[in-house]
Amino acid sequence: MRAWNGPALLSFGFRPFFLFSAVWAVFSMLLWIATLSGALDLPTRFDPVSWHAHAFLFGYLNAVLAGFLLTAVPNWTGRLPLVGWPLFGLVALWIAGRVAVLVSAHLPPWAAALVDLSFTVVLGYVVLREIVAGKNWRNLIVLGLLATFTIANALFHIEAATGEFAARGAGLRLGLATAVMMIAVIGGRIIPSFTRNWMVQHNCQPLPVPPMQRFDKFLLLLTIAGLLIWVIAPELTLSALLLCTLGALHLVRLLRWKGYHTATEPLVWVLHISYAFIPAGALVLGMAILKGDGIAAAQHLWMVGGIGGMTLAVMTRATLGHTGQPLHANLLTVLIYCALFGSVMARFGADSFPVLTEVSGLLWLLSFGGFLWGYGPLLLRPRQAKV
C-alpha cells in the first residue's frame, strides 16, 4: 500500500467508486421516477429514456468498473494502487461526466460528450500504464473491453446528438454487449474460483471445473461473434438463433461451476444467480427478436439482472474483504440481493403490467439504498485490523 494520511475514502480505488456508484444508482432512479410521473423535466439533450439508459450503462457501470479495476490491477501486477489526490481527480472527472450529461441541454453537444468520455480514456491510460509496467499481458483483454465500451459511449452520444433514439441504437447495443462480455470474462474467472474455495472449506464435492478450460475459451469466442452480429444486425434471424445458442451454452457453463452447492452462503450464490441472467437474457432476447416484440424487457434481464446483480455482488464481497470484515453475508446483504432480483423480475413484467415499472424502481432504490446504509460506513472508515 502507498502511504496516505488523508481520508480513508481515498485510500483505495474501490472505496470512492463503489460509494458514488451506489449514490448515483439511487439519485438517477429518483430522477427517472420523477420524470415518469411528469413531475420533472430533465435538462438534458437526451430524450428521457435514452438518458435513463445512459445513466445506468455508461454512468453507474463505469464507476463500478473503475472501482474494480483500480483494486484488481495492483493484485494482477504487484504494483502500488492509485490513492490520494490522483484518485480524487479521477472521481471528480467521473462526477463531472454525470453532471455534464444531465445538464447537456445547456451545453454544446460536443462538450458533454468530451467530459463524459474523458473519464474512461484517463482510466484506460492508468490501467495500461500498470499492465505494461507489471508486464501483465494476459489482462490486456480487459483493457480492450474498456476501450470498446468507450467507443460505444461515443457512438451513443453521436446518435443522441443527431436526433436518433439512442436507447435503441447501436451505441447502447455495443455497450451492453461489451458489458456482457466483461461478465463472461471476469465472471468466468472469479465465480468458479470463489465457489471452489468455499466448497473446499466446507468439504463439498464435486468441485467446479477450473476457470478458462477449452470449452470456456471456445464459448467466449462464439460469444464475441454472436454479440457482434447482434450489434450490427439486431433484427436478423441469424442474430436470434445465435443468441439462443449462446444462452444454452452459457447455461451449461454455469452448471459446470456447481453453484447449487452454495445455498448457505449468499456471497457465493449471488454470483451464480447474477450470471444466470446472461443466458436467460440471451435466450429471451433471441426469442423476442423472432417474435418481433418484448425486446426492451429482454434487454433488462441483462442490464438489471446481469450487470446490476454482478456489480452488486462484487461490490459487497470486495468491500467486506478489503475492509477486514468476515466474508459472510448478513441479513441486510441478503435483503439487498433479493430487492435487486425482485426489481429485475418486476421490470421484466412491466410491459404487460405497467404498474410494475414503479415497483421495479422502488425495489432498485431499496437495494442500493440498503447498500449505502450497510456498506457506506465501511467504505468511509479505515480498514479494520484483524485480531
Short mmCIF file of C-alpha atoms in Angstrom, two decimals:
data_model
loop_
_atom_site.label_atom_id
_atom_site.label_comp_id
_atom_site.label_asym_id
_atom_site.label_seq_id
_atom_site.Cartn_x
_atom_site.Cartn_y
_atom_site.Cartn_z
CA MET A 1 0.00 0.00 0.00
CA ARG A 2 1.06 3.59 -0.64
CA ALA A 3 1.36 5.82 2.41
CA TRP A 4 -1.75 8.01 2.67
CA ASN A 5 -2.72 10.05 5.71
CA GLY A 6 -5.85 11.64 4.28
CA PRO A 7 -9.47 10.43 4.29
CA ALA A 8 -9.92 6.67 4.21
CA LEU A 9 -12.25 7.16 1.24
CA LEU A 10 -9.21 7.90 -0.95
CA SER A 11 -7.03 5.06 0.33
CA PHE A 12 -8.11 2.54 -2.34
CA GLY A 13 -9.97 2.76 -5.64
CA PHE A 14 -12.94 0.62 -4.64
CA ARG A 15 -13.90 2.97 -1.80
CA PRO A 16 -14.97 6.16 -3.62
CA PHE A 17 -16.17 4.47 -6.79
CA PHE A 18 -18.33 1.84 -5.08
CA LEU A 19 -19.77 4.51 -2.79
CA PHE A 20 -20.54 7.04 -5.52
CA SER A 21 -21.81 4.41 -7.96
CA ALA A 22 -24.43 3.44 -5.37
CA VAL A 23 -25.25 7.10 -4.70
CA TRP A 24 -25.70 7.61 -8.44
CA ALA A 25 -27.83 4.45 -8.72
CA VAL A 26 -30.21 5.90 -6.12
CA PHE A 27 -30.15 9.51 -7.34
CA SER A 28 -30.62 8.70 -11.03
CA MET A 29 -33.50 6.32 -10.24
CA LEU A 30 -35.22 9.05 -8.21
CA LEU A 31 -34.85 11.39 -11.18
CA TRP A 32 -36.22 8.71 -13.51
CA ILE A 33 -39.28 8.05 -11.33
CA ALA A 34 -39.94 11.79 -11.09
CA THR A 35 -39.62 12.07 -14.87
CA LEU A 36 -42.01 9.17 -15.47
CA SER A 37 -44.59 10.78 -13.20
CA GLY A 38 -44.35 14.07 -15.11
CA ALA A 39 -43.08 15.94 -12.06
CA LEU A 40 -39.67 16.68 -13.59
CA ASP A 41 -38.30 17.71 -16.97
CA LEU A 42 -34.63 16.77 -17.16
CA PRO A 43 -32.28 19.49 -18.54
CA THR A 44 -30.53 17.03 -20.86
CA ARG A 45 -30.22 16.84 -24.64
CA PHE A 46 -31.05 13.14 -24.42
CA ASP A 47 -34.65 12.02 -24.56
CA PRO A 48 -35.72 10.74 -21.09
CA VAL A 49 -35.48 7.03 -21.95
CA SER A 50 -32.04 7.45 -23.51
CA TRP A 51 -30.82 9.44 -20.50
CA HIS A 52 -32.09 6.70 -18.18
CA ALA A 53 -30.28 4.01 -20.19
CA HIS A 54 -27.07 6.06 -20.39
CA ALA A 55 -27.13 6.92 -16.68
CA PHE A 56 -27.07 3.24 -15.79
CA LEU A 57 -24.97 1.65 -18.52
CA PHE A 58 -22.34 4.35 -19.02
CA GLY A 59 -22.71 6.19 -15.71
CA TYR A 60 -23.18 3.61 -12.97
CA LEU A 61 -21.27 0.79 -14.64
CA ASN A 62 -18.26 2.98 -15.45
CA ALA A 63 -17.88 3.83 -11.77
CA VAL A 64 -18.10 0.19 -10.69
CA LEU A 65 -15.58 -0.78 -13.38
CA ALA A 66 -13.19 1.88 -12.12
CA GLY A 67 -13.52 0.65 -8.55
CA PHE A 68 -12.97 -2.95 -9.61
CA LEU A 69 -10.02 -2.25 -11.91
CA LEU A 70 -8.21 0.10 -9.53
CA THR A 71 -8.47 -2.62 -6.89
CA ALA A 72 -7.75 -5.66 -9.08
CA VAL A 73 -4.90 -4.28 -11.21
CA PRO A 74 -2.49 -3.91 -8.25
CA ASN A 75 -3.18 -7.58 -7.45
CA TRP A 76 -2.57 -8.54 -11.08
CA THR A 77 0.64 -6.55 -11.46
CA GLY A 78 2.11 -6.43 -7.95
CA ARG A 79 2.33 -2.63 -8.19
CA LEU A 80 1.07 0.02 -5.78
CA PRO A 81 -2.55 1.21 -6.12
CA LEU A 82 -3.73 4.68 -7.07
CA VAL A 83 -4.57 6.63 -3.90
CA GLY A 84 -5.00 10.16 -2.58
CA TRP A 85 -5.40 13.21 -4.79
CA PRO A 86 -4.81 11.42 -8.13
CA LEU A 87 -7.67 9.10 -7.16
CA PHE A 88 -9.75 12.12 -6.16
CA GLY A 89 -9.10 13.67 -9.57
CA LEU A 90 -10.38 10.54 -11.32
CA VAL A 91 -13.51 10.52 -9.15
CA ALA A 92 -14.08 14.22 -9.87
CA LEU A 93 -13.80 13.51 -13.60
CA TRP A 94 -16.50 10.82 -13.35
CA ILE A 95 -18.77 13.19 -11.39
CA ALA A 96 -18.19 15.91 -13.97
CA GLY A 97 -19.34 13.50 -16.67
CA ARG A 98 -22.59 12.77 -14.82
CA VAL A 99 -23.29 16.48 -14.36
CA ALA A 100 -22.39 17.33 -17.97
CA VAL A 101 -24.76 14.72 -19.41
CA LEU A 102 -27.56 15.68 -17.01
CA VAL A 103 -27.41 19.41 -17.91
CA SER A 104 -26.33 18.90 -21.53
CA ALA A 105 -29.30 20.90 -22.85
CA HIS A 106 -27.35 23.98 -21.72
CA LEU A 107 -24.05 22.85 -23.30
CA PRO A 108 -22.80 22.29 -26.84
CA PRO A 109 -23.30 18.59 -27.75
CA TRP A 110 -19.54 18.02 -28.04
CA ALA A 111 -18.86 19.47 -24.57
CA ALA A 112 -20.93 16.95 -22.64
CA ALA A 113 -19.54 14.09 -24.71
CA LEU A 114 -15.94 15.26 -24.23
CA VAL A 115 -16.26 15.49 -20.45
CA ASP A 116 -18.07 12.15 -20.20
CA LEU A 117 -15.68 10.23 -22.46
CA SER A 118 -12.56 11.66 -20.87
CA PHE A 119 -13.13 9.58 -17.75
CA THR A 120 -12.71 6.18 -19.39
CA VAL A 121 -9.85 7.48 -21.52
CA VAL A 122 -7.92 8.52 -18.39
CA LEU A 123 -8.92 5.32 -16.58
CA GLY A 124 -7.72 3.29 -19.56
CA TYR A 125 -4.38 5.12 -19.52
CA VAL A 126 -3.92 4.35 -15.81
CA VAL A 127 -4.75 0.67 -16.34
CA LEU A 128 -2.50 0.40 -19.43
CA ARG A 129 0.41 2.04 -17.59
CA GLU A 130 0.15 -0.50 -14.77
CA ILE A 131 -0.26 -3.51 -17.07
CA VAL A 132 2.78 -2.51 -19.15
CA ALA A 133 4.90 -1.73 -16.08
CA GLY A 134 3.90 -5.02 -14.45
CA LYS A 135 4.18 -6.94 -17.77
CA ASN A 136 0.78 -8.43 -17.06
CA TRP A 137 -0.10 -9.07 -20.70
CA ARG A 138 -2.86 -11.63 -20.09
CA ASN A 139 -5.15 -8.88 -18.77
CA LEU A 140 -4.90 -6.70 -21.88
CA ILE A 141 -8.27 -8.21 -22.84
CA VAL A 142 -9.87 -6.22 -20.03
CA LEU A 143 -8.32 -3.03 -21.39
CA GLY A 144 -9.61 -3.92 -24.86
CA LEU A 145 -13.13 -4.30 -23.45
CA LEU A 146 -12.82 -0.93 -21.70
CA ALA A 147 -11.75 0.69 -24.99
CA THR A 148 -14.74 -0.88 -26.78
CA PHE A 149 -17.02 0.36 -24.01
CA THR A 150 -15.66 3.88 -24.55
CA ILE A 151 -16.35 3.65 -28.28
CA ALA A 152 -19.89 2.51 -27.51
CA ASN A 153 -20.40 5.54 -25.26
CA ALA A 154 -19.11 7.85 -28.00
CA LEU A 155 -21.50 6.28 -30.51
CA PHE A 156 -24.37 6.73 -28.05
CA HIS A 157 -23.53 10.46 -27.78
CA ILE A 158 -23.38 10.80 -31.58
CA GLU A 159 -26.75 9.10 -32.03
CA ALA A 160 -28.37 11.29 -29.39
CA ALA A 161 -26.85 14.46 -30.87
CA THR A 162 -28.20 13.63 -34.34
CA GLY A 163 -31.73 13.13 -33.07
CA GLU A 164 -31.81 9.33 -33.08
CA PHE A 165 -33.47 7.30 -30.33
CA ALA A 166 -30.17 6.34 -28.73
CA ALA A 167 -31.80 3.93 -26.24
CA ARG A 168 -32.43 1.58 -29.18
CA GLY A 169 -29.29 2.42 -31.15
CA ALA A 170 -26.04 0.68 -31.96
CA GLY A 171 -24.19 2.54 -29.18
CA LEU A 172 -26.36 1.03 -26.48
CA ARG A 173 -26.20 -2.43 -28.07
CA LEU A 174 -22.40 -2.24 -28.31
CA GLY A 175 -22.14 -1.02 -24.71
CA LEU A 176 -24.48 -3.73 -23.47
CA ALA A 177 -22.70 -6.43 -25.48
CA THR A 178 -19.36 -5.28 -24.07
CA ALA A 179 -20.74 -5.38 -20.52
CA VAL A 180 -21.98 -8.94 -21.12
CA MET A 181 -18.51 -9.89 -22.38
CA MET A 182 -16.93 -8.36 -19.28
CA ILE A 183 -19.17 -10.52 -17.10
CA ALA A 184 -18.39 -13.57 -19.23
CA VAL A 185 -14.62 -12.98 -18.97
CA ILE A 186 -14.25 -11.71 -15.40
CA GLY A 187 -17.13 -13.76 -14.01
CA GLY A 188 -15.62 -16.80 -15.69
CA ARG A 189 -12.52 -16.29 -13.57
CA ILE A 190 -13.92 -15.32 -10.18
CA ILE A 191 -17.12 -17.38 -9.92
CA PRO A 192 -15.56 -20.87 -10.20
CA SER A 193 -12.58 -19.77 -8.09
CA PHE A 194 -14.67 -18.32 -5.24
CA THR A 195 -17.03 -21.29 -5.43
CA ARG A 196 -14.18 -23.78 -5.31
CA ASN A 197 -12.60 -22.05 -2.30
CA TRP A 198 -15.89 -22.13 -0.41
CA MET A 199 -16.60 -25.76 -1.30
CA VAL A 200 -13.12 -26.89 -0.22
CA GLN A 201 -13.65 -25.16 3.14
CA HIS A 202 -16.96 -26.97 3.58
CA ASN A 203 -15.89 -30.34 2.14
CA CYS A 204 -18.37 -30.24 -0.75
CA GLN A 205 -17.98 -32.46 -3.82
CA PRO A 206 -17.72 -32.49 -6.78
CA LEU A 207 -15.70 -29.31 -7.20
CA PRO A 208 -16.29 -26.81 -10.04
CA VAL A 209 -14.23 -27.14 -13.18
CA PRO A 210 -11.20 -24.79 -13.13
CA PRO A 211 -11.56 -21.42 -14.88
CA MET A 212 -10.97 -20.96 -18.60
CA GLN A 213 -10.97 -24.50 -19.94
CA ARG A 214 -11.18 -25.18 -23.69
CA PHE A 215 -14.97 -25.07 -23.53
CA ASP A 216 -14.84 -21.62 -21.90
CA LYS A 217 -12.40 -20.24 -24.46
CA PHE A 218 -14.48 -21.57 -27.35
CA LEU A 219 -17.64 -20.12 -25.82
CA LEU A 220 -16.05 -16.70 -25.30
CA LEU A 221 -15.01 -16.57 -28.97
CA LEU A 222 -18.51 -17.62 -30.03
CA THR A 223 -19.98 -15.00 -27.69
CA ILE A 224 -17.90 -12.25 -29.29
CA ALA A 225 -19.08 -13.31 -32.75
CA GLY A 226 -22.73 -13.68 -31.75
CA LEU A 227 -22.91 -10.38 -29.89
CA LEU A 228 -21.14 -8.56 -32.73
CA ILE A 229 -23.70 -9.81 -35.23
CA TRP A 230 -26.50 -8.72 -32.87
CA VAL A 231 -24.96 -5.25 -32.54
CA ILE A 232 -24.70 -4.82 -36.30
CA ALA A 233 -27.94 -6.53 -37.37
CA PRO A 234 -30.25 -6.93 -34.36
CA GLU A 235 -33.32 -7.92 -36.38
CA LEU A 236 -31.75 -10.78 -38.33
CA THR A 237 -32.99 -14.30 -37.69
CA LEU A 238 -29.33 -15.32 -37.53
CA SER A 239 -28.84 -12.94 -34.57
CA ALA A 240 -31.77 -14.50 -32.77
CA LEU A 241 -30.54 -18.05 -33.38
CA LEU A 242 -27.02 -17.19 -32.23
CA LEU A 243 -28.36 -15.54 -29.07
CA CYS A 244 -30.42 -18.62 -28.25
CA THR A 245 -27.38 -20.82 -28.84
CA LEU A 246 -25.26 -18.62 -26.59
CA GLY A 247 -27.94 -18.74 -23.92
CA ALA A 248 -27.94 -22.53 -23.89
CA LEU A 249 -24.13 -22.80 -23.83
CA HIS A 250 -23.69 -20.21 -21.07
CA LEU A 251 -26.25 -22.12 -19.01
CA VAL A 252 -24.11 -25.25 -19.44
CA ARG A 253 -21.06 -23.21 -18.41
CA LEU A 254 -22.84 -22.01 -15.27
CA LEU A 255 -23.88 -25.53 -14.29
CA ARG A 256 -20.25 -26.65 -14.53
CA TRP A 257 -19.46 -24.27 -11.65
CA LYS A 258 -21.64 -26.25 -9.17
CA GLY A 259 -23.37 -23.24 -7.67
CA TYR A 260 -26.22 -25.40 -6.34
CA HIS A 261 -23.90 -26.47 -3.50
CA THR A 262 -23.59 -22.91 -2.16
CA ALA A 263 -27.15 -22.20 -0.96
CA THR A 264 -25.96 -21.45 2.58
CA GLU A 265 -23.58 -18.63 1.57
CA PRO A 266 -25.25 -15.65 -0.17
CA LEU A 267 -21.90 -14.08 -1.11
CA VAL A 268 -21.32 -17.06 -3.39
CA TRP A 269 -24.77 -17.94 -4.69
CA VAL A 270 -25.45 -14.32 -5.66
CA LEU A 271 -22.64 -14.63 -8.21
CA HIS A 272 -24.30 -17.68 -9.77
CA ILE A 273 -27.77 -16.13 -9.85
CA SER A 274 -26.40 -12.91 -11.36
CA TYR A 275 -24.53 -14.84 -14.05
CA ALA A 276 -27.70 -16.82 -14.78
CA PHE A 277 -29.22 -13.64 -16.20
CA ILE A 278 -26.63 -13.76 -19.01
CA PRO A 279 -28.01 -16.98 -20.56
CA ALA A 280 -31.56 -16.01 -19.57
CA GLY A 281 -31.22 -12.62 -21.27
CA ALA A 282 -29.72 -14.18 -24.41
CA LEU A 283 -32.49 -16.76 -24.68
CA VAL A 284 -35.32 -14.31 -24.07
CA LEU A 285 -33.79 -11.66 -26.35
CA GLY A 286 -33.35 -14.22 -29.12
CA MET A 287 -36.98 -15.30 -28.83
CA ALA A 288 -38.11 -11.66 -28.65
CA ILE A 289 -36.33 -10.92 -31.95
CA LEU A 290 -38.06 -13.89 -33.56
CA LYS A 291 -41.44 -12.71 -32.27
CA GLY A 292 -40.75 -9.03 -33.00
CA ASP A 293 -41.68 -7.71 -29.55
CA GLY A 294 -40.57 -7.67 -25.91
CA ILE A 295 -37.01 -6.64 -26.77
CA ALA A 296 -36.76 -3.89 -24.11
CA ALA A 297 -37.89 -6.26 -21.37
CA ALA A 298 -35.43 -8.91 -22.57
CA GLN A 299 -32.53 -6.44 -22.54
CA HIS A 300 -33.38 -5.53 -18.93
CA LEU A 301 -32.57 -9.10 -17.92
CA TRP A 302 -29.01 -8.31 -18.97
CA MET A 303 -28.94 -4.72 -17.71
CA VAL A 304 -30.62 -5.03 -14.30
CA GLY A 305 -30.12 -8.73 -13.62
CA GLY A 306 -26.74 -9.47 -15.14
CA ILE A 307 -24.98 -6.13 -14.78
CA GLY A 308 -26.84 -4.90 -11.68
CA GLY A 309 -26.61 -8.24 -9.91
CA MET A 310 -22.97 -8.97 -10.74
CA THR A 311 -21.75 -5.48 -9.84
CA LEU A 312 -23.65 -5.54 -6.54
CA ALA A 313 -22.23 -8.99 -5.79
CA VAL A 314 -18.67 -7.80 -6.45
CA MET A 315 -19.17 -4.54 -4.53
CA THR A 316 -20.44 -6.27 -1.39
CA ARG A 317 -17.81 -9.02 -1.42
CA ALA A 318 -14.89 -6.70 -2.20
CA THR A 319 -15.95 -4.17 0.42
CA LEU A 320 -16.14 -6.83 3.11
CA GLY A 321 -12.82 -8.40 2.13
CA HIS A 322 -10.83 -5.17 1.73
CA THR A 323 -12.16 -3.56 4.92
CA GLY A 324 -11.26 -6.51 7.15
CA GLN A 325 -14.79 -7.88 7.64
CA PRO A 326 -15.73 -11.58 7.65
CA LEU A 327 -16.62 -12.87 4.19
CA HIS A 328 -20.18 -13.72 5.14
CA ALA A 329 -23.43 -12.02 4.12
CA ASN A 330 -25.62 -10.72 6.92
CA LEU A 331 -29.41 -10.32 6.73
CA LEU A 332 -29.19 -6.81 5.26
CA THR A 333 -26.96 -8.07 2.45
CA VAL A 334 -29.41 -10.85 1.62
CA LEU A 335 -32.24 -8.31 1.52
CA ILE A 336 -30.15 -6.11 -0.81
CA TYR A 337 -29.74 -9.04 -3.20
CA CYS A 338 -33.40 -10.04 -3.02
CA ALA A 339 -34.58 -6.49 -3.68
CA LEU A 340 -32.34 -6.26 -6.74
CA PHE A 341 -33.59 -9.55 -8.19
CA GLY A 342 -37.17 -8.51 -7.40
CA SER A 343 -36.51 -5.31 -9.35
CA VAL A 344 -35.38 -7.38 -12.35
CA MET A 345 -38.49 -9.52 -12.40
CA ALA A 346 -40.80 -6.56 -11.87
CA ARG A 347 -39.23 -4.71 -14.80
CA PHE A 348 -39.45 -7.83 -16.95
CA GLY A 349 -43.19 -7.99 -16.35
CA ALA A 350 -43.76 -4.24 -16.74
CA ASP A 351 -44.55 -4.49 -20.46
CA SER A 352 -47.66 -6.49 -19.56
CA PHE A 353 -48.42 -4.73 -16.27
CA PRO A 354 -47.17 -1.10 -16.45
CA VAL A 355 -47.58 -0.53 -12.70
CA LEU A 356 -44.61 -2.88 -12.22
CA THR A 357 -42.31 -0.20 -13.64
CA GLU A 358 -42.71 1.85 -10.45
CA VAL A 359 -42.43 -1.32 -8.34
CA SER A 360 -39.16 -2.15 -10.09
CA GLY A 361 -37.82 1.35 -9.40
CA LEU A 362 -38.76 1.18 -5.73
CA LEU A 363 -37.09 -2.22 -5.29
CA TRP A 364 -33.99 -0.83 -7.01
CA LEU A 365 -33.97 2.05 -4.51
CA LEU A 366 -34.31 -0.40 -1.61
CA SER A 367 -31.40 -2.46 -2.92
CA PHE A 368 -28.91 0.35 -3.44
CA GLY A 369 -30.22 2.36 -0.50
CA GLY A 370 -29.58 -0.74 1.60
CA PHE A 371 -26.05 -0.95 0.21
CA LEU A 372 -25.38 2.66 1.19
CA TRP A 373 -26.82 2.05 4.66
CA GLY A 374 -24.86 -1.12 5.37
CA TYR A 375 -21.68 -0.65 3.34
CA GLY A 376 -21.29 3.13 3.15
CA PRO A 377 -19.77 3.35 6.65
CA LEU A 378 -17.28 0.58 5.80
CA LEU A 379 -16.15 2.49 2.72
CA LEU A 380 -15.68 5.70 4.68
CA ARG A 381 -13.65 4.41 7.62
CA PRO A 382 -10.16 2.83 7.75
CA ARG A 383 -9.70 -0.90 7.34
CA GLN A 384 -10.46 -2.89 10.48
CA ALA A 385 -7.42 -4.71 11.79
CA LYS A 386 -7.87 -8.48 12.12
CA VAL A 387 -7.43 -9.80 15.63
#
